[in-house]
Amino acid sequence: AQKVTQAQTEISVVEKEDVTLDCVYETRDTTYYLFWYKQPPSGELVFLIRRNSFDEQNEISGRYSWNFQKSTSSFNFTITASQVVDSAVYFCALIKGGTSYGKLTFGQGTILTVHP
Amino acid sequence: GAGVSQSPSNKVTEKGKDVELRCDPISGHTALYWYRQSLGQGLEFLIYFQGNSAPDKSGLPSDRFSAERTGGSVSTLTIQRTQQEDSAVYLCASTLGQGWETQYFGPGTRLLVL
């Protein structure tokens, strides 16, 4: 079975601070896919990134960056120079590879509040 | 193009009543998923549809829950004899079809059972 753990329940920062959201996963599969989703107050889950288990290359997209380390089973997400609009709940999730469908296993989510 | 749409946005019902929740996936997406988000359980998978294949119902919490997908497009999630513990946000997602592909979510239906 797969498991995703987001140990940080809530994080509060002041605008322009950098913040890292931690994600640790457990799976016995060699092929899997990792995701981050953002859930703003409106409630809709917004896709941010997908990574497959064979690609450990870190990724940067504007103020967002992701650090994938298979050695520690972690897929952490950093927001640089945070803004109030970044306030949301962030979910890390995993899909088992090698199957015909993708049941997402989610972490419990991290509530990020960015104060002006 | 249009994203995943769900209706109603909010639903308040009395315990014991039946409810139907609707999901319209992204045009051309063959796979459709239902998830439930509740305070105590977080986000959990309910059911999966892929094309004309039999759905994977392994996540449905009880036999009061059922879902169908007509014409390979619109899906309806039905909860019979609702209970207070059914109160949650019900989210629908769709993908092009492959299991590893990104799931795009709708805005959800917020169900409150009084």
Short mmCIF file of C-alpha atoms in Angstrom, two decimals, chain B residues 1 6-7 13 26-28 31 37 41 53 59 62 68 80-81 83 86 90 107 111:
data_model
loop_
_atom_site.label_atom_id
_atom_site.label_comp_id
_atom_site.label_asym_id
_atom_site.label_seq_id
_atom_site.Cartn_x
_atom_site.Cartn_y
_atom_site.Cartn_z
CA GLY B 1 -11.37 24.80 -23.01
CA GLN B 6 -19.88 19.63 -11.02
CA SER B 7 -23.40 20.31 -9.83
CA THR B 13 -30.35 17.50 2.75
CA ILE B 26 -13.27 17.59 -19.68
CA SER B 27 -14.27 16.89 -23.27
CA GLY B 28 -12.28 13.99 -24.67
CA ALA B 31 -11.20 8.38 -17.37
CA GLN B 37 -12.85 15.18 1.14
CA GLN B 41 -10.61 11.32 6.55
CA SER B 53 -14.78 -0.92 -18.79
CA GLY B 59 -13.33 2.97 -2.55
CA SER B 62 -20.96 1.44 1.79
CA GLU B 68 -22.87 5.52 -13.07
CA GLN B 80 -29.08 6.70 -0.69
CA ARG B 81 -30.48 7.17 2.80
CA GLN B 83 -26.27 9.89 7.02
CA ASP B 86 -21.75 11.56 4.52
CA TYR B 90 -17.32 15.35 -3.25
CA PRO B 107 -14.85 22.57 -8.00
CA LEU B 111 -22.86 18.09 0.86
#
